[in-house]
Tab-separated table of C-alpha atoms and ligand atoms in Angstrom:
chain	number	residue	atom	x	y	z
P	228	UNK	CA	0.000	0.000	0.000
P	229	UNK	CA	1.073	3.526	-1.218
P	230	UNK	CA	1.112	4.793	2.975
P	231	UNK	CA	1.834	8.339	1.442
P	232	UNK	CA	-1.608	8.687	0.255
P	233	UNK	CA	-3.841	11.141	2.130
P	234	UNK	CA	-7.075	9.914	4.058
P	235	UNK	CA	-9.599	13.362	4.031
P	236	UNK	CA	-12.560	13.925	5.872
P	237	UNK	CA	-15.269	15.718	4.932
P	238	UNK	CA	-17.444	16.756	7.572
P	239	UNK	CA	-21.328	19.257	7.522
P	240	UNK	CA	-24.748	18.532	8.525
P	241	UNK	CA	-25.678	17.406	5.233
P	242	UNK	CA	-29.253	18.846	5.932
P	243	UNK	CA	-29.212	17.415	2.888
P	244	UNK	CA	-26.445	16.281	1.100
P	245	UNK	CA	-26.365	18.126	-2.386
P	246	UNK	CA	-24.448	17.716	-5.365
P	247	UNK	CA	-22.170	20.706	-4.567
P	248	UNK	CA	-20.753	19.125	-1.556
P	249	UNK	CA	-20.228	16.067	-3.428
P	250	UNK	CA	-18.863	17.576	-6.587
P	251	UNK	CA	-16.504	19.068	-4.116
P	252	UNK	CA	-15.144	16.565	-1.881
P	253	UNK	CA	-15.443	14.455	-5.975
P	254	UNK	CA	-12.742	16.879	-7.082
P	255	UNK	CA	-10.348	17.618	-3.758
P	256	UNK	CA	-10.223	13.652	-3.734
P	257	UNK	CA	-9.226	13.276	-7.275
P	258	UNK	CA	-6.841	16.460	-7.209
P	259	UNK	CA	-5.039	15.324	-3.728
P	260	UNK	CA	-5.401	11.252	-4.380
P	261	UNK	CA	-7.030	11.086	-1.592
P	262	UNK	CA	-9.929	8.405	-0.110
P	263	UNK	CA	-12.837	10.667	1.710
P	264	UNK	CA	-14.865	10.105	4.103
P	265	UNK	CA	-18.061	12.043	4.574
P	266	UNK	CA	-18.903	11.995	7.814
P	267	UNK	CA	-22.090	13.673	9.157
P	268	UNK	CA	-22.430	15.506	12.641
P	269	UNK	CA	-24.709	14.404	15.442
P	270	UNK	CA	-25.046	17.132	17.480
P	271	UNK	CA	-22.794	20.127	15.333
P	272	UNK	CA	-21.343	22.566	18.023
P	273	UNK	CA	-21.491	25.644	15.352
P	274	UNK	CA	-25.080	25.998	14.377
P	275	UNK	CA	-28.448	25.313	14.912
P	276	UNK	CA	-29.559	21.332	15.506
P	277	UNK	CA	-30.350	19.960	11.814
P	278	UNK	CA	-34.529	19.324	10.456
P	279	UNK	CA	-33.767	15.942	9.507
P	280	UNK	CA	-32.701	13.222	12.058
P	281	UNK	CA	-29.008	11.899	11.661
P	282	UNK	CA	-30.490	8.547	10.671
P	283	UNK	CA	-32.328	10.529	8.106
P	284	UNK	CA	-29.368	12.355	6.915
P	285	UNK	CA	-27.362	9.074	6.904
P	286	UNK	CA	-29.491	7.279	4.690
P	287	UNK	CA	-29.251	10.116	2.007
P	288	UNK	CA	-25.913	10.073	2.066
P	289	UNK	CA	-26.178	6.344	2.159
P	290	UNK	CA	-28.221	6.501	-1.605
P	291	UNK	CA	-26.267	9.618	-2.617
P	292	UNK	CA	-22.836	7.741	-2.288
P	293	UNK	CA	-24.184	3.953	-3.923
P	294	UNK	CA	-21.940	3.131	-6.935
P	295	UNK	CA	-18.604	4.785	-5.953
P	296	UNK	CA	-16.170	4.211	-3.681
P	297	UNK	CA	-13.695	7.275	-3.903
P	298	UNK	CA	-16.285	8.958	-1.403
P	299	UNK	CA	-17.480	6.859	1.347
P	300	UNK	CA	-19.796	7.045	4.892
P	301	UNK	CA	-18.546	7.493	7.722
P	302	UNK	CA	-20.634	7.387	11.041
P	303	UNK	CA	-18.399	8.224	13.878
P	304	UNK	CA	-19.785	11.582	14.724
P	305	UNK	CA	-23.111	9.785	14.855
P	306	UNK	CA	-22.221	7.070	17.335
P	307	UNK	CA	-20.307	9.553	19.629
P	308	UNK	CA	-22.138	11.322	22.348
P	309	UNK	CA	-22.245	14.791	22.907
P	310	UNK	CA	-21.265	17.366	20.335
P	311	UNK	CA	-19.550	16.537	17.068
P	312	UNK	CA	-16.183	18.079	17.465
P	313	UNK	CA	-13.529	17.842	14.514
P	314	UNK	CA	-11.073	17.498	17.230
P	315	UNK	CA	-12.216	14.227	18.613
P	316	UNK	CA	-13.079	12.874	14.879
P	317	UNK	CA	-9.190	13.243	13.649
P	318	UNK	CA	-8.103	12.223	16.948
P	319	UNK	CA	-9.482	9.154	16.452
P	320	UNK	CA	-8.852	8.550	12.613
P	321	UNK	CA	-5.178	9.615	13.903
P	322	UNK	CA	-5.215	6.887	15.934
P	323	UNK	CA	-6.051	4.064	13.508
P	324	UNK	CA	-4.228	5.085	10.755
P	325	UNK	CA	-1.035	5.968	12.425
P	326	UNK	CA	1.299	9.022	13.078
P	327	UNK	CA	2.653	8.904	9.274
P	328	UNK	CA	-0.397	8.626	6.631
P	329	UNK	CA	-1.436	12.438	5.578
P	330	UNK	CA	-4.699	13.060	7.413
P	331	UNK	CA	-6.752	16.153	5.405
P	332	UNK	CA	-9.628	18.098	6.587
P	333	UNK	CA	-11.604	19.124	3.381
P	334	UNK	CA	-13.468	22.083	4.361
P	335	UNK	CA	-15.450	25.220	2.569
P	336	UNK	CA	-13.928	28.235	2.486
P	337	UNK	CA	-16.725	29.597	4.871
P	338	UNK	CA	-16.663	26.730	7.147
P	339	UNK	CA	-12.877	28.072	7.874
P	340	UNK	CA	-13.113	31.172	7.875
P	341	UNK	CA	-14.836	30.320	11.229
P	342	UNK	CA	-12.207	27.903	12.889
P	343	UNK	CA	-11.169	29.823	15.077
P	344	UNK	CA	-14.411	29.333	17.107
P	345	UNK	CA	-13.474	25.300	16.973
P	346	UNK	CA	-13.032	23.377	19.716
P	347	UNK	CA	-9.249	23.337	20.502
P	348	UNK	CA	-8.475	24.913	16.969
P	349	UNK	CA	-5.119	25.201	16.754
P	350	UNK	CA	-4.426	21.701	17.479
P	351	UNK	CA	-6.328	20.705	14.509
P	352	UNK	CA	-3.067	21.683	12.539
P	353	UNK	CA	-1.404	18.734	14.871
P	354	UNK	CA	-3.724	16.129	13.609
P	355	UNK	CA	-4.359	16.715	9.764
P	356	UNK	CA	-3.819	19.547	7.271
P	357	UNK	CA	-6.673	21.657	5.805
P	358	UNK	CA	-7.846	21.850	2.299
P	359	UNK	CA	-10.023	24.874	2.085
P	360	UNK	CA	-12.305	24.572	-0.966
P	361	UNK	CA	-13.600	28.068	-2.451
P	362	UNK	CA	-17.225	27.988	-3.298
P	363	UNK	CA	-19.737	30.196	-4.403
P	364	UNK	CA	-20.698	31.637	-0.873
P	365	UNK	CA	-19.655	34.840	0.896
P	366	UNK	CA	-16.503	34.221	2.434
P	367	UNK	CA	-16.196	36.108	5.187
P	368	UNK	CA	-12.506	37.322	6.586
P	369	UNK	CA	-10.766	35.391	8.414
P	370	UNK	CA	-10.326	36.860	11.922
P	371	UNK	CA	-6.705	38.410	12.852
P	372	UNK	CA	-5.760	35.012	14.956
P	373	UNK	CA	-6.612	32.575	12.502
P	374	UNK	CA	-4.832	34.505	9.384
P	375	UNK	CA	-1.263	34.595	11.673
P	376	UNK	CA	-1.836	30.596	12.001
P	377	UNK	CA	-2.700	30.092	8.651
P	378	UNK	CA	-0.227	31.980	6.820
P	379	UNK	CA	3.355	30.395	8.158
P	380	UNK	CA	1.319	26.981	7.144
P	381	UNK	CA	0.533	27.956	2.987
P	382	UNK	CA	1.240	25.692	0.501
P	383	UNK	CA	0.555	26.009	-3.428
P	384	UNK	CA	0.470	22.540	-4.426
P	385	UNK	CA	-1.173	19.629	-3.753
P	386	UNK	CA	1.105	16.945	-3.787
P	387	UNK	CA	2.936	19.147	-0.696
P	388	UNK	CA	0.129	17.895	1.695
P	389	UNK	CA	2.011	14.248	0.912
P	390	UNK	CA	5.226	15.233	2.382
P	391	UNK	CA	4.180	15.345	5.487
P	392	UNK	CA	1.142	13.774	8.119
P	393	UNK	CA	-0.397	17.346	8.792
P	394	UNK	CA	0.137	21.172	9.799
P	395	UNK	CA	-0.498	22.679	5.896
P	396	UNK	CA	-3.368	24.663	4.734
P	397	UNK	CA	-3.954	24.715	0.596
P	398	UNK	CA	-6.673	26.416	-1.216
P	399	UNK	CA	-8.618	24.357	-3.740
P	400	UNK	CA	-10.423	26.053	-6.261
P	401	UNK	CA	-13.829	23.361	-6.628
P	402	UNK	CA	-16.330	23.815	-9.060
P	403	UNK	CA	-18.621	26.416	-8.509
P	404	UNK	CA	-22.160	25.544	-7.664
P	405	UNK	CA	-23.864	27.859	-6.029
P	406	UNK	CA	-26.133	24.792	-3.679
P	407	UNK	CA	-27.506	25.448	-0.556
P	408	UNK	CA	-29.187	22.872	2.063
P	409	UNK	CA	-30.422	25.867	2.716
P	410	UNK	CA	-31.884	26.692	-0.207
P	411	UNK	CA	-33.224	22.818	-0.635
P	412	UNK	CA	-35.120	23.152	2.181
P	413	UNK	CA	-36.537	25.887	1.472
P	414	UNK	CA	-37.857	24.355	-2.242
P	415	UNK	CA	-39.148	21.199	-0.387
P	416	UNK	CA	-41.002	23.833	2.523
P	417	UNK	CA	-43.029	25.533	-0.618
P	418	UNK	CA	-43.817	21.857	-2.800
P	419	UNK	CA	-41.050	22.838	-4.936
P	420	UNK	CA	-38.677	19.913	-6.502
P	421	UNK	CA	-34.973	19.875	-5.885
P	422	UNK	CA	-33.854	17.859	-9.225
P	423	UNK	CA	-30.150	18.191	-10.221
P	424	UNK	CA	-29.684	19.961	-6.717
P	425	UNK	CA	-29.296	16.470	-5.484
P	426	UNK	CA	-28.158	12.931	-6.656
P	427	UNK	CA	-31.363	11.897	-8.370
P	428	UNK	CA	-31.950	8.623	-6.082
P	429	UNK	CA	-32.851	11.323	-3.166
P	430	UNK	CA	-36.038	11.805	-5.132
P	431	UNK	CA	-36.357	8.201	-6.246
P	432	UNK	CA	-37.689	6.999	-2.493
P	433	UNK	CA	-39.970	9.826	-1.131
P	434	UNK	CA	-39.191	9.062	2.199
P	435	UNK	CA	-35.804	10.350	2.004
P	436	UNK	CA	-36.975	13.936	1.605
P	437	UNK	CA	-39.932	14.046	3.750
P	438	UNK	CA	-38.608	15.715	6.868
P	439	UNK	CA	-38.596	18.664	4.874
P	440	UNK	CA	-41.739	18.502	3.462
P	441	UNK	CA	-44.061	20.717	5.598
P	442	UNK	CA	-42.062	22.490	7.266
P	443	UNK	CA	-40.635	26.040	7.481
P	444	UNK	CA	-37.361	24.627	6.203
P	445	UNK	CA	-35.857	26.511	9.210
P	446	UNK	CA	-33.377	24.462	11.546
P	447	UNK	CA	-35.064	24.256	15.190
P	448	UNK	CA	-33.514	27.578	16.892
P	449	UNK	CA	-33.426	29.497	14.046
R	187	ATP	P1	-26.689	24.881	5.099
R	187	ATP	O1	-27.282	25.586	3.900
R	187	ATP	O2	-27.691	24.108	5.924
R	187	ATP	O3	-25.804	25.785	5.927
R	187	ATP	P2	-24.565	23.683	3.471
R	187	ATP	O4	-25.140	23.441	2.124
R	187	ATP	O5	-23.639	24.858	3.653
R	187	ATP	O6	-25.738	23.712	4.558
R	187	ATP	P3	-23.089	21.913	5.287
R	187	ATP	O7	-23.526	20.522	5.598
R	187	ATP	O8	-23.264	22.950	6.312
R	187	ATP	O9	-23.859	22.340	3.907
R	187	ATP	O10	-21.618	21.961	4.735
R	187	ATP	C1	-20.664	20.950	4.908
R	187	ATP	C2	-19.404	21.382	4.195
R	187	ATP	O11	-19.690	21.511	2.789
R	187	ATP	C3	-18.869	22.757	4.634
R	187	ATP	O12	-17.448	22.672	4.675
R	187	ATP	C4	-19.351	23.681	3.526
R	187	ATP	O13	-18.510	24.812	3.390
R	187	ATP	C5	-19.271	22.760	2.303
R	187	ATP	N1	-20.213	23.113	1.219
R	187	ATP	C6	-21.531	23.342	1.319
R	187	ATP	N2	-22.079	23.635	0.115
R	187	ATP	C7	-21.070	23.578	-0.797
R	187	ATP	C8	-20.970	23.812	-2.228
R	187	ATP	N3	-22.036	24.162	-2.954
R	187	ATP	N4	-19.755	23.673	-2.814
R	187	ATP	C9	-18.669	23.343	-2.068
R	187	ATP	N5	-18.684	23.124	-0.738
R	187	ATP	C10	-19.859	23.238	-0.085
């Protein structure tokens, strides 16, 4: 086995998974040769609590994911109590794959720009490197303590997050699609249809979509 080649996580509520995060974590994987794991949040510490349950979400991402194996499930967060923090997620993947093997966080470039907010942030860069992936979205700037950590830890090129098990940040320029769960939600509150926002097997069983159905598309505290 190739022990050089990176293991990235990909990690959101997936409230529901959409074809822009999977186009995404599609292209870091094939740009960084990377396996992915998607791996949904229980309880996410950032936001407000998701509509759908996190069996729900995980059997979307279950039928979004059939027929591939670049991207695959992962269900850690989910079996953890408590809140899903990145911190215990890649301390645990760090301890099964070993001190050497390139650990990546793929994350949007709005997702970061919050980090410093994370749970024990700056010992993320301990445990994997970060792959920020520019999207569509307004990215907000980064706050003063997160830019001085980020910018010592630049690198241009991909194949740099190979030379060593963590501590880089690269930007990734992803395909833009300008998807929301957001904005799905918000189409299955009013009736409305999601096709080509997600993989078409979401709409295939109509149970998959439901929790959305009906509602004010709003996440509970919101
Ligand atoms: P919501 O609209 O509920 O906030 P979301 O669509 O932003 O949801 P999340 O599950 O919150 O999805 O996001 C998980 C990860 O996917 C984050 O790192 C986020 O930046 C990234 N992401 C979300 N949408 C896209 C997209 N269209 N393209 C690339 N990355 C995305």
């Amino acid at each position: 086995m190739n022990t050089t080649q990176p293991l990235a996580i990909f990690g959101g509520t997936f409230d529901p998974i959409h074809i822009g995060h999977l186009r995404a974590a599609w292209e870091a994987s094939e740009a960084l040769g990377a396996d992915v794991y998607l791996v949904p949040a229980k309880v996410p510490p950032h936001r407000p609590q998701p509509v759908a349950s996190a069996e729900q979400r995980a059997a979307m991402l279950r039928v979004a994911l059939a027929g591939q194996d670049r991207l695959q499930l992962d269900l850690r967060e989910l079996h953890r109590e408590g809140p899903s923090y990145t911190f215990d997620t890649l301390a645990s993947l760090r301890a099964e794959i070993g001190a050497d093997r390139p650990l990546v966080v793929l994350i949007g470039a709005d997702a970061f720009a919050g980090l410093s907010s994370w749970h024990r942030w700056r010992e993320l860069f301990a445990l994997a490197h970060m792959c920020v992936l520019t999207r569509p979205a307004q990215i907000p700037a980064m706050p003063e303590e997160l830019a001085a950590e980020v910018a010592p830890r630049l690198v241009e090129r991909a194949d740099r997050l190979r030379a060593q098990p963590s501590g880089s940040v690269l930007n990734m320029v992803v395909t833009s699609l300008g998807i929301s769960s957001t904005r799905i939600r918000a189409l299955l509150a009013v009736g409305a249809e999601p096709r080509w926002l997600v993989p078409d097997a979401l709409l295939d069983d109509p149970a998959l979509l439901q929790p959305y159905r009906g509602t004010d598309g709003n996440p509970s505290g919101t």
